[in-house]
Tab-separated table of C-alpha atoms in Angstrom:
chain	number	residue	atom	x	y	z
A	1	VAL	CA	0.000	0.000	0.000
A	2	GLY	CA	1.432	3.379	-0.993
A	3	SER	CA	2.040	6.139	1.515
A	4	LEU	CA	0.565	9.527	0.717
A	5	SER	CA	3.069	11.383	2.943
A	6	LEU	CA	6.040	9.665	1.287
A	7	PHE	CA	4.650	10.530	-2.129
A	8	LEU	CA	4.325	14.225	-1.178
A	9	ASN	CA	7.816	14.253	0.319
A	10	ARG	CA	9.272	12.769	-2.855
A	11	LEU	CA	7.312	15.231	-4.987
A	12	ASP	CA	8.646	18.141	-2.947
A	13	GLN	CA	12.218	16.850	-3.160
A	14	GLU	CA	11.987	16.453	-6.926
A	15	TYR	CA	10.638	19.987	-7.263
A	16	ILE	CA	13.579	21.410	-5.281
A	17	LYS	CA	15.977	19.312	-7.338
A	18	SER	CA	14.513	20.675	-10.573
A	19	LEU	CA	15.088	24.239	-9.343
A	20	GLN	CA	18.669	23.425	-8.379
A	21	ARG	CA	19.471	22.034	-11.822
A	22	THR	CA	17.822	24.844	-13.784
A	23	SER	CA	19.698	28.020	-14.642
A	24	PRO	CA	18.206	30.851	-12.552
A	25	TYR	CA	18.741	33.294	-15.414
A	26	SER	CA	16.566	31.371	-17.863
A	27	GLY	CA	12.854	31.612	-18.527
A	28	GLU	CA	12.509	27.947	-17.654
A	29	TYR	CA	13.357	28.713	-14.014
A	30	VAL	CA	10.590	31.321	-13.839
A	31	GLU	CA	8.117	28.902	-15.395
A	32	ARG	CA	9.095	26.215	-12.916
A	33	LEU	CA	8.795	28.644	-10.024
A	34	ARG	CA	5.152	29.262	-10.878
A	35	ASP	CA	4.370	25.688	-9.838
A	36	GLU	CA	5.290	26.412	-6.225
A	37	ALA	CA	1.917	27.963	-5.411
A	38	GLY	CA	0.144	24.817	-6.595
A	39	LEU	CA	2.498	22.630	-4.575
A	40	VAL	CA	1.872	24.702	-1.434
A	41	ASN	CA	-1.894	24.429	-1.917
A	42	LEU	CA	-1.582	20.678	-2.370
A	43	LEU	CA	0.470	20.394	0.815
A	44	GLY	CA	-2.212	22.393	2.626
A	45	LYS	CA	-4.951	20.025	1.468
A	46	ILE	CA	-2.982	16.937	2.489
A	47	TYR	CA	-2.221	18.562	5.858
A	48	ASN	CA	-5.944	19.148	6.427
A	49	TYR	CA	-6.647	15.530	5.482
A	50	PHE	CA	-4.098	14.097	7.936
A	51	THR	CA	-5.390	16.438	10.638
A	52	ARG	CA	-8.956	15.238	10.030
A	53	VAL	CA	-7.978	11.571	10.283
A	54	ASP	CA	-5.852	12.343	13.380
A	55	SER	CA	-2.569	11.216	11.823
A	56	LYS	CA	-0.345	13.606	13.758
A	57	ALA	CA	3.077	12.454	12.569
A	58	GLU	CA	2.212	12.795	8.876
A	59	ALA	CA	0.313	16.045	9.476
A	60	SER	CA	3.306	17.634	11.246
A	61	GLU	CA	5.532	16.555	8.363
A	62	MET	CA	3.223	18.191	5.828
A	63	ALA	CA	3.019	21.321	7.997
A	64	LEU	CA	6.818	21.588	8.026
A	65	ARG	CA	6.978	21.144	4.253
A	66	ARG	CA	4.458	23.913	3.822
A	67	VAL	CA	6.338	26.211	6.211
A	68	GLU	CA	9.597	25.682	4.300
A	69	HIS	CA	7.922	26.982	1.146
A	70	ILE	CA	6.485	30.110	2.776
A	71	TYR	CA	8.862	31.302	5.517
A	72	TYR	CA	11.294	33.163	3.230
A	73	CYS	CA	8.601	35.165	1.381
A	74	HIS	CA	8.031	38.757	2.424
A	75	ASP	CA	4.377	39.773	2.681
A	76	THR	CA	4.729	41.977	-0.408
A	77	ILE	CA	5.596	38.850	-2.420
A	78	ALA	CA	3.387	36.345	-0.591
A	79	HIS	CA	0.238	38.366	-1.284
A	80	LYS	CA	0.950	38.262	-5.012
A	81	VAL	CA	1.839	34.562	-5.102
A	82	TYR	CA	-0.566	33.007	-2.598
A	83	GLY	CA	-3.287	35.654	-2.427
A	84	GLU	CA	-4.400	37.681	0.560
A	85	ILE	CA	-3.183	35.526	3.449
A	86	ASP	CA	-2.028	36.384	6.943
A	87	SER	CA	1.398	34.807	6.645
A	88	ALA	CA	2.379	35.545	10.251
A	89	LYS	CA	-0.673	33.712	11.635
A	90	LEU	CA	-0.330	30.878	9.122
A	91	ILE	CA	3.344	30.322	9.976
A	92	SER	CA	2.598	30.530	13.699
A	93	ASP	CA	-0.240	27.971	13.516
A	94	LEU	CA	1.746	25.504	11.406
A	95	CYS	CA	4.868	25.794	13.558
A	96	THR	CA	2.839	25.388	16.753
A	97	TYR	CA	1.413	22.134	15.390
A	98	VAL	CA	4.931	20.916	14.599
A	99	TYR	CA	6.123	21.881	18.094
A	100	GLN	CA	3.361	19.743	19.583
A	101	ASN	CA	3.487	16.687	17.332
A	102	GLY	CA	6.745	16.647	15.351
A	103	ASP	CA	10.065	14.934	16.013
A	104	ASP	CA	13.175	16.760	17.236
A	105	ARG	CA	14.514	17.590	13.772
A	106	SER	CA	11.144	18.919	12.636
A	107	LYS	CA	10.799	21.066	15.750
A	108	THR	CA	14.264	22.548	15.225
A	109	ARG	CA	13.638	23.395	11.579
A	110	ALA	CA	10.190	24.802	12.332
A	111	MET	CA	11.664	27.041	15.032
A	112	LEU	CA	14.375	28.280	12.649
A	113	CYS	CA	11.797	29.046	9.960
A	114	HIS	CA	9.596	30.830	12.496
A	115	ILE	CA	12.499	33.020	13.670
A	116	PHE	CA	13.491	33.707	10.061
A	117	HIS	CA	9.977	34.876	9.197
A	118	HIS	CA	9.827	37.196	12.217
A	119	ALA	CA	13.197	38.718	11.349
A	120	LEU	CA	12.264	39.142	7.695
A	121	HIS	CA	9.331	41.343	8.715
A	122	ASP	CA	11.371	43.460	11.174
A	123	ARG	CA	9.943	41.750	14.248
A	124	PHE	CA	13.401	41.515	15.763
A	125	LEU	CA	12.377	41.333	19.412
A	126	GLU	CA	9.983	38.421	18.802
A	127	ALA	CA	12.638	36.604	16.781
A	128	ARG	CA	15.281	37.186	19.446
A	129	ASP	CA	12.972	35.937	22.210
A	130	LEU	CA	12.217	32.757	20.270
A	131	LEU	CA	15.919	32.148	19.726
A	132	LEU	CA	16.684	32.619	23.410
A	133	MET	CA	13.812	30.453	24.643
A	134	SER	CA	14.627	27.610	22.239
A	135	HIS	CA	18.359	27.547	23.187
A	136	LEU	CA	19.171	26.654	19.590
A	137	GLN	CA	22.490	28.475	19.790
A	138	ASP	CA	23.517	26.086	22.585
A	139	ASN	CA	23.042	22.797	20.769
A	140	ILE	CA	22.993	23.554	17.046
A	141	GLY	CA	26.502	22.100	16.761
A	142	ASN	CA	25.203	18.743	18.014
A	143	VAL	CA	22.382	18.460	15.468
A	144	GLY	CA	24.497	16.571	12.948
A	145	ASP	CA	22.290	17.647	10.047
A	146	VAL	CA	24.159	19.962	7.690
A	147	SER	CA	20.994	21.305	6.049
A	148	THR	CA	19.675	22.337	9.475
A	149	MET	CA	22.987	24.083	10.206
A	150	VAL	CA	22.682	25.945	6.911
A	151	LEU	CA	19.160	27.008	7.884
A	152	PHE	CA	20.567	28.214	11.218
A	153	ASN	CA	23.158	30.319	9.373
A	154	ARG	CA	20.445	31.784	7.140
A	155	MET	CA	18.371	32.595	10.201
A	156	MET	CA	21.284	34.350	11.920
A	157	ALA	CA	22.023	36.382	8.784
A	158	THR	CA	18.389	37.472	8.482
A	159	LEU	CA	18.252	38.261	12.203
A	160	GLY	CA	21.332	40.464	11.812
A	161	LEU	CA	19.775	42.294	8.871
A	162	ALA	CA	16.613	42.876	10.902
A	163	ALA	CA	18.638	44.288	13.802
A	164	PHE	CA	20.473	46.572	11.385
A	165	ARG	CA	17.228	47.890	9.898
A	166	MET	CA	15.997	48.684	13.405
A	167	GLY	CA	19.183	50.579	14.231
A	168	ARG	CA	20.439	47.990	16.748
A	169	ILE	CA	23.994	48.160	15.476
A	170	TRP	CA	25.602	46.106	18.229
A	171	ASP	CA	23.146	43.220	17.857
A	172	ALA	CA	23.491	43.328	14.074
A	173	HIS	CA	27.264	43.052	14.300
A	174	GLN	CA	27.078	40.150	16.729
A	175	CYS	CA	24.725	38.209	14.429
A	176	LEU	CA	26.691	38.882	11.248
A	177	SER	CA	30.308	38.787	12.435
A	178	ASP	CA	30.778	34.997	12.364
A	179	ILE	CA	28.751	34.456	9.206
A	180	CYS	CA	30.652	37.167	7.296
A	181	SER	CA	34.108	36.296	8.608
A	182	GLY	CA	34.823	34.148	5.557
A	183	ARG	CA	33.335	31.599	3.136
A	184	VAL	CA	29.930	33.268	3.282
A	185	ARG	CA	28.619	31.433	0.241
A	186	GLU	CA	29.305	28.039	1.778
A	187	HIS	CA	27.852	28.985	5.154
A	188	LEU	CA	24.595	29.977	3.449
A	189	ALA	CA	24.688	27.160	0.839
A	190	GLN	CA	24.712	29.703	-1.983
A	191	GLY	CA	27.892	28.477	-3.622
A	192	ILE	CA	30.582	25.801	-3.423
A	193	SER	CA	34.368	25.688	-3.523
A	194	ALA	CA	36.795	22.954	-4.442
A	195	HIS	CA	38.724	23.151	-1.154
A	196	TYR	CA	38.039	22.991	2.543
A	197	ARG	CA	38.990	25.792	4.894
A	198	TYR	CA	42.593	24.673	5.356
A	199	GLY	CA	43.318	23.859	1.723
A	200	GLU	CA	42.321	20.207	1.786
A	201	GLN	CA	40.949	19.003	-1.541
A	202	LYS	CA	37.311	17.906	-1.525
A	203	THR	CA	36.388	14.445	-2.711
A	204	PRO	CA	33.866	14.010	-5.551
A	205	GLU	CA	31.358	12.563	-3.071
A	206	ASP	CA	31.611	15.631	-0.848
A	207	GLU	CA	31.137	17.946	-3.821
A	208	LYS	CA	28.023	16.065	-4.924
A	209	ALA	CA	26.588	16.158	-1.408
A	210	GLU	CA	27.272	19.889	-1.181
A	211	LYS	CA	25.586	20.527	-4.530
A	212	ARG	CA	22.488	18.689	-3.306
A	213	ARG	CA	22.339	21.015	-0.296
A	214	GLN	CA	22.396	24.221	-2.335
A	215	ILE	CA	19.539	26.647	-1.746
A	216	PRO	CA	17.414	27.496	-4.833
A	217	TYR	CA	18.313	30.859	-6.308
A	218	HIS	CA	15.064	32.632	-5.413
A	219	GLN	CA	15.721	31.938	-1.715
A	220	HIS	CA	19.210	33.465	-1.727
A	221	ILE	CA	20.187	36.237	0.702
A	222	ASN	CA	21.895	39.054	-1.185
A	223	LEU	CA	25.579	38.864	-0.270
A	224	ASP	CA	26.290	42.503	-1.151
A	225	LEU	CA	23.594	43.668	1.266
A	226	LEU	CA	24.944	41.289	3.896
A	227	GLU	CA	28.491	42.613	3.479
A	228	ALA	CA	27.336	46.242	3.583
A	229	CYS	CA	25.382	45.760	6.823
A	230	HIS	CA	28.236	43.860	8.451
A	231	LEU	CA	30.975	46.346	7.537
A	232	ILE	CA	28.884	49.425	8.371
A	233	SER	CA	27.928	48.038	11.779
A	234	ALA	CA	31.590	47.197	12.397
A	235	MET	CA	32.594	50.696	11.274
A	236	LEU	CA	30.186	52.379	13.686
A	237	LEU	CA	31.582	50.285	16.542
A	238	GLU	CA	35.260	50.191	15.666
A	239	VAL	CA	35.961	53.794	14.630
A	240	PRO	CA	35.188	55.296	18.100
A	241	ASN	CA	37.015	52.335	19.641
A	242	ILE	CA	40.136	53.024	17.554
A	243	ALA	CA	39.968	56.755	18.280
A	244	ALA	CA	39.568	56.105	22.013
A	245	SER	CA	42.571	53.785	22.192
A	246	GLY	CA	44.784	56.144	20.191
A	247	ASP	CA	48.459	55.280	20.529
A	248	ASP	CA	48.087	53.908	24.048
A	249	ALA	CA	48.807	50.221	23.624
A	250	THR	CA	48.210	49.575	27.321
A	251	SER	CA	44.569	50.580	27.303
A	252	PHE	CA	42.961	47.355	28.502
A	253	ARG	CA	39.418	48.588	27.838
A	254	ARG	CA	40.007	49.154	24.136
A	255	ARG	CA	39.847	45.770	22.511
A	256	ILE	CA	39.328	44.703	18.942
A	257	ILE	CA	35.623	44.391	18.176
A	258	SER	CA	35.837	43.217	14.548
A	259	ARG	CA	39.033	41.619	13.295
A	260	THR	CA	37.603	41.379	9.782
A	261	PHE	CA	36.992	45.121	9.663
A	262	ARG	CA	40.445	45.863	11.091
A	263	LYS	CA	42.036	43.687	8.424
A	264	HIS	CA	40.205	45.421	5.577
A	265	ASN	CA	40.984	48.833	7.061
A	266	ASP	CA	44.701	48.046	7.398
A	267	ILE	CA	44.863	46.842	3.804
A	268	TYR	CA	43.127	50.003	2.615
A	269	GLU	CA	45.450	52.282	4.585
A	270	ARG	CA	48.588	50.530	3.307
A	271	GLN	CA	47.682	51.116	-0.324
A	272	VAL	CA	50.004	53.559	-2.052
A	273	PHE	CA	47.296	54.839	-4.356
A	274	THR	CA	43.567	54.705	-3.635
A	275	GLY	CA	41.306	55.564	-6.517
A	276	PRO	CA	37.589	56.311	-6.424
A	277	PRO	CA	35.563	53.650	-4.591
A	278	GLU	CA	34.074	50.968	-6.802
A	279	GLN	CA	33.013	48.047	-4.638
A	280	ILE	CA	30.955	48.126	-1.450
A	281	ARG	CA	34.032	47.469	0.654
A	282	ASP	CA	35.839	50.430	-0.950
A	283	TYR	CA	32.926	52.748	-0.202
A	284	ILE	CA	32.844	51.728	3.457
A	285	MET	CA	36.623	51.951	3.911
A	286	CYS	CA	36.580	55.433	2.385
A	287	ALA	CA	33.703	56.363	4.700
A	288	THR	CA	35.710	55.005	7.629
A	289	LYS	CA	38.621	57.273	6.782
A	290	ALA	CA	36.296	60.288	6.727
A	291	LEU	CA	34.605	59.324	9.998
A	292	MET	CA	37.962	59.021	11.755
A	293	LYS	CA	38.508	62.690	10.971
A	294	GLY	CA	35.046	63.627	12.237
A	295	ASP	CA	33.761	64.361	8.712
A	296	TRP	CA	30.299	62.878	9.148
A	297	VAL	CA	28.905	64.580	6.024
A	298	LYS	CA	31.266	62.779	3.633
A	299	CYS	CA	30.873	59.517	5.525
A	300	SER	CA	27.080	59.612	5.406
A	301	SER	CA	27.036	60.568	1.714
A	302	LEU	CA	29.257	57.583	0.842
A	303	VAL	CA	27.229	55.122	2.923
A	304	THR	CA	23.802	56.303	1.761
A	305	SER	CA	24.880	56.296	-1.908
A	306	LEU	CA	25.108	52.495	-1.950
A	307	GLU	CA	22.593	50.891	-4.291
A	308	VAL	CA	22.076	47.822	-2.087
A	309	TRP	CA	19.535	49.656	0.076
A	310	ASP	CA	17.045	49.397	-2.789
A	311	LEU	CA	17.097	45.616	-2.329
A	312	VAL	CA	15.520	45.799	1.146
A	313	PRO	CA	11.858	44.683	0.947
A	314	GLY	CA	9.076	46.904	2.218
A	315	GLU	CA	7.742	50.332	1.396
A	316	GLN	CA	10.168	53.207	2.005
A	317	SER	CA	12.611	50.810	3.669
A	318	ALA	CA	15.570	52.326	1.831
A	319	ASP	CA	14.725	55.865	2.992
A	320	GLN	CA	14.284	54.701	6.576
A	321	ILE	CA	17.641	52.927	6.566
A	322	LYS	CA	19.411	55.965	5.119
A	323	SER	CA	17.930	58.327	7.705
A	324	MET	CA	18.852	55.882	10.489
A	325	LEU	CA	22.425	55.644	9.221
A	326	ILE	CA	22.795	59.417	9.059
A	327	GLU	CA	21.726	59.752	12.705
A	328	LYS	CA	24.050	56.953	13.810
A	329	ILE	CA	26.975	58.456	11.903
A	330	LYS	CA	26.368	61.852	13.516
A	331	LEU	CA	26.471	60.346	17.010
A	332	GLU	CA	29.533	58.207	16.375
A	333	GLY	CA	31.209	61.090	14.558
A	334	LEU	CA	30.812	63.256	17.649
A	335	ARG	CA	32.216	60.559	19.919
A	336	THR	CA	35.125	59.957	17.546
A	337	TYR	CA	35.884	63.684	17.360
A	338	LEU	CA	35.930	63.996	21.149
A	339	TYR	CA	38.133	60.941	21.533
A	340	ALA	CA	40.599	62.057	18.876
A	341	TYR	CA	40.871	65.798	19.461
A	342	SER	CA	39.877	66.449	23.072
A	343	SER	CA	43.568	66.574	24.063
A	344	GLN	CA	44.028	69.589	21.781
A	345	TYR	CA	41.432	71.726	23.579
A	346	ASP	CA	41.104	73.345	26.967
A	347	SER	CA	37.349	73.843	26.543
A	348	LEU	CA	34.607	73.176	24.000
A	349	CYS	CA	31.401	75.118	23.390
A	350	LEU	CA	28.170	73.138	23.339
A	351	GLY	CA	26.713	75.262	20.561
A	352	GLN	CA	29.788	74.725	18.396
A	353	LEU	CA	29.485	70.931	18.684
A	354	CYS	CA	25.772	71.150	17.835
A	355	SER	CA	26.508	73.103	14.650
A	356	MET	CA	29.405	70.835	13.645
A	357	PHE	CA	27.401	67.607	13.868
A	358	ASP	CA	23.874	68.918	13.250
A	359	LEU	CA	22.598	67.619	16.587
A	360	SER	CA	20.338	69.146	19.212
A	361	LYS	CA	21.716	70.370	22.525
A	362	ASN	CA	19.995	67.569	24.416
A	363	GLU	CA	21.627	64.907	22.221
A	364	VAL	CA	25.102	66.401	22.544
A	365	HIS	CA	24.661	66.930	26.282
A	366	SER	CA	23.542	63.313	26.721
A	367	ILE	CA	26.482	61.845	24.777
A	368	VAL	CA	29.116	63.985	26.468
A	369	SER	CA	27.674	63.365	29.936
A	370	LYS	CA	27.728	59.598	29.425
A	371	MET	CA	31.336	59.780	28.290
A	372	MET	CA	32.193	61.761	31.429
A	373	ILE	CA	30.376	59.348	33.737
A	374	ASN	CA	32.252	56.369	32.303
A	375	ARG	CA	35.571	58.221	32.398
A	376	GLU	CA	35.962	58.067	28.653
A	377	LEU	CA	36.235	61.842	28.584
A	378	HIS	CA	38.033	63.643	31.430
A	379	ALA	CA	36.027	66.837	31.573
A	380	SER	CA	33.285	68.671	33.433
A	381	TRP	CA	30.351	70.904	32.536
A	382	ASP	CA	30.294	74.643	33.075
A	383	GLN	CA	26.510	75.027	33.004
A	384	PRO	CA	26.198	78.858	32.989
A	385	THR	CA	28.318	79.199	29.836
A	386	GLU	CA	27.350	75.787	28.308
A	387	THR	CA	31.010	74.869	28.034
A	388	ILE	CA	32.898	71.593	28.408
A	389	VAL	CA	36.047	72.136	30.474
A	390	LEU	CA	38.636	69.489	29.557
A	391	ARG	CA	41.349	68.151	31.856
A	392	LYS	CA	44.662	66.616	30.839
A	393	MET	CA	45.072	63.175	32.385
A	394	LYS	CA	48.245	61.100	32.115
A	395	THR	CA	48.806	57.667	33.544
A	396	THR	CA	51.624	57.140	36.017
A	397	PRO	CA	54.290	54.478	35.325
A	398	LEU	CA	52.684	52.224	37.942
A	399	GLN	CA	49.271	52.538	36.298
A	400	SER	CA	50.757	51.729	32.899
A	401	LEU	CA	52.396	48.564	34.257
A	402	ALA	CA	49.134	47.543	35.939
A	403	LEU	CA	47.233	48.000	32.698
A	404	GLN	CA	49.799	45.932	30.798
A	405	PHE	CA	49.512	43.153	33.372
A	406	ALA	CA	45.706	43.183	33.146
A	407	GLU	CA	45.824	42.990	29.349
A	408	LYS	CA	48.258	40.051	29.337
A	409	ALA	CA	46.247	38.190	31.962
A	410	ALA	CA	43.049	38.650	29.970
A	411	ASN	CA	44.735	37.426	26.774
A	412	LEU	CA	45.955	34.336	28.640
A	413	VAL	CA	42.432	33.554	29.865
A	414	GLU	CA	41.035	34.041	26.358
A	415	SER	CA	43.645	31.716	24.816
A	416	ASN	CA	42.909	29.008	27.375
A	417	GLU	CA	39.174	29.186	26.733
A	418	ARG	CA	39.698	28.990	22.971
A	419	LEU	CA	41.795	25.865	23.440
A	420	LEU	CA	39.042	24.419	25.617
A	421	ASP	CA	36.463	25.152	22.897
A	422	ILE	CA	38.614	23.441	20.272
A	423	LYS	CA	39.081	20.417	22.505
A	424	SER	CA	35.371	20.123	23.291
A	425	GLY	CA	34.298	20.816	19.703
A	426	ASN	CA	32.152	23.847	20.497
A	427	PHE	CA	32.829	27.019	18.557
A	428	ALA	CA	30.688	29.514	20.386
A	429	PHE	CA	28.749	32.460	19.051
A	430	ARG	CA	30.119	35.037	21.427
A	431	ASP	CA	29.898	38.718	21.943
A	432	HIS	CA	31.946	41.201	23.898
A	433	ASP	CA	29.357	43.123	25.870
A	434	TRP	CA	25.994	41.685	24.902
A	435	LYS	CA	24.108	43.387	27.673
A	436	HIS	CA	25.300	46.831	26.587
A	437	GLY	CA	23.074	46.724	23.487
A	438	ASP	CA	23.556	49.455	20.900
A	439	ASN	CA	23.585	52.349	23.322
A	440	ARG	CA	27.269	51.971	24.105
A	441	HIS	CA	28.022	55.705	24.126
A	442	GLY	CA	28.628	55.929	27.813
A	443	GLN	CA	28.956	52.398	29.062
A	444	ARG	CA	32.261	51.097	30.179
A	445	ARG	CA	33.299	47.930	28.437
A	446	GLY	CA	34.093	44.871	30.426
A	447	ALA	CA	31.852	45.845	33.332
A	448	GLY	CA	29.424	42.955	33.091
A	449	GLY	CA	28.618	39.936	30.962
A	450	GLY	CA	29.955	38.852	27.601
A	451	ARG	CA	33.680	38.927	27.033
A	452	GLY	CA	34.241	41.826	29.393
A	453	ARG	CA	37.077	41.683	31.849
A	454	GLY	CA	34.995	41.175	34.918
A	455	GLY	CA	32.175	39.053	33.519
A	456	ASN	CA	31.500	35.503	32.556
A	457	ARG	CA	32.865	35.177	29.065
A	458	ARG	CA	31.181	31.857	28.447
A	459	THR	CA	28.040	33.333	27.008
A	460	GLY	CA	26.826	33.106	23.468
A	461	ARG	CA	24.974	35.402	21.155
A	462	PHE	CA	22.283	37.200	23.198
A	463	GLY	CA	23.587	35.418	26.282
A	464	GLY	CA	23.717	31.823	25.084
A	465	ARG	CA	26.480	29.574	23.938
A	466	GLY	CA	26.378	27.766	20.648
A	467	GLY	CA	28.319	26.412	17.730
A	468	ARG	CA	28.559	27.842	14.298
A	469	GLY	CA	26.520	25.822	11.860
A	470	ARG	CA	28.707	25.317	8.846
A	471	SER	CA	28.306	23.378	5.645
A	472	ARG	CA	31.810	22.013	5.543
A	473	ARG	CA	30.800	18.431	5.007
């Protein structure tokens, strides 16, 4: 006797295989893609049938299949393909059924799809709460299913993009830093290479298995948009950090936030001749150079001139992102200017800073006060004249030696914990100061959780520990 669920599973697999083997730039791919709506409707009918006959295992399997065809569609596209449906409610109902009746693998994939759909529609807080409650980042490395790890990587990339669109720069960088550190195409199953990470040649069997795991072209995450969001978030975090550290190599609070960004910036600065920017990376490195000088106008014009913002789904999304970036660049430009040039002044006028960075007095007063409270800026307010009175502070030889000792001790602890991770097989999603959020203007680093000096460094992204899902084999 034939099995209806097995027949639908095979039909779905053959449909995905046909998309993988068809050129995405041909008309045949578009024609084949039109059949997806019919397949989703068929899966819905079979799901209703299994629900009616109380066959929970098969019904949860059909629900997961249906979710995997809908979760990546933005509402602007879903309404045109599937009609006027409430995709958020549909995804929630189907995933809830899988949570109640599916096996462990189905529950994991349904949770990842649910988080992905929330993040795609800018519901970052809901997506983050689901990720934290599910503890997926703790045990994703033990799943053993490469396709599920790829889905986890896609979810983290989409979650980072959602955080970036909301202006949560710190969260966006934490989500995107590991994905964008190298071999992005393989992590997202959007391309293959002939070698492993350390130069080992792949076998023909491994290449065939990797080709079977490739995501169909219409589900791809734009890599240019991903790179732009990652580098811009790193720029907004690293430029004030670099300006604050200056030439003081003993400053234990000024640690590297993004090694990838530092590497690209060093390469750009070592170039003998730098022509006009052409690629996204060139635009952002040129904007970084301007921001380091406090020139927020040139930096914002370079960042907002990128064409990738037109790829963000939703009405007026590009304009909202550009206005958000301009405000962030103004704030970080002010902090960078104070870090870099405060030693050259005896006093600064509040009105002058407002005119230089096009900010209100309340915004400038808030930023400067936070920097004073956290001892990032040694100064005081003269309220009657609205003036910042700066003080020259130099470390004593004993303080310098103490800071060097603290830095070396922290590096030793970090090296030992990395060796422990390698030995145990867990490569954690970590952050530096996860509880600081984006509003890091006046908060002293290392004063709490994350990888701070005084906190518990064994925490993962958003406070959990997990492994990076990779598609190596």
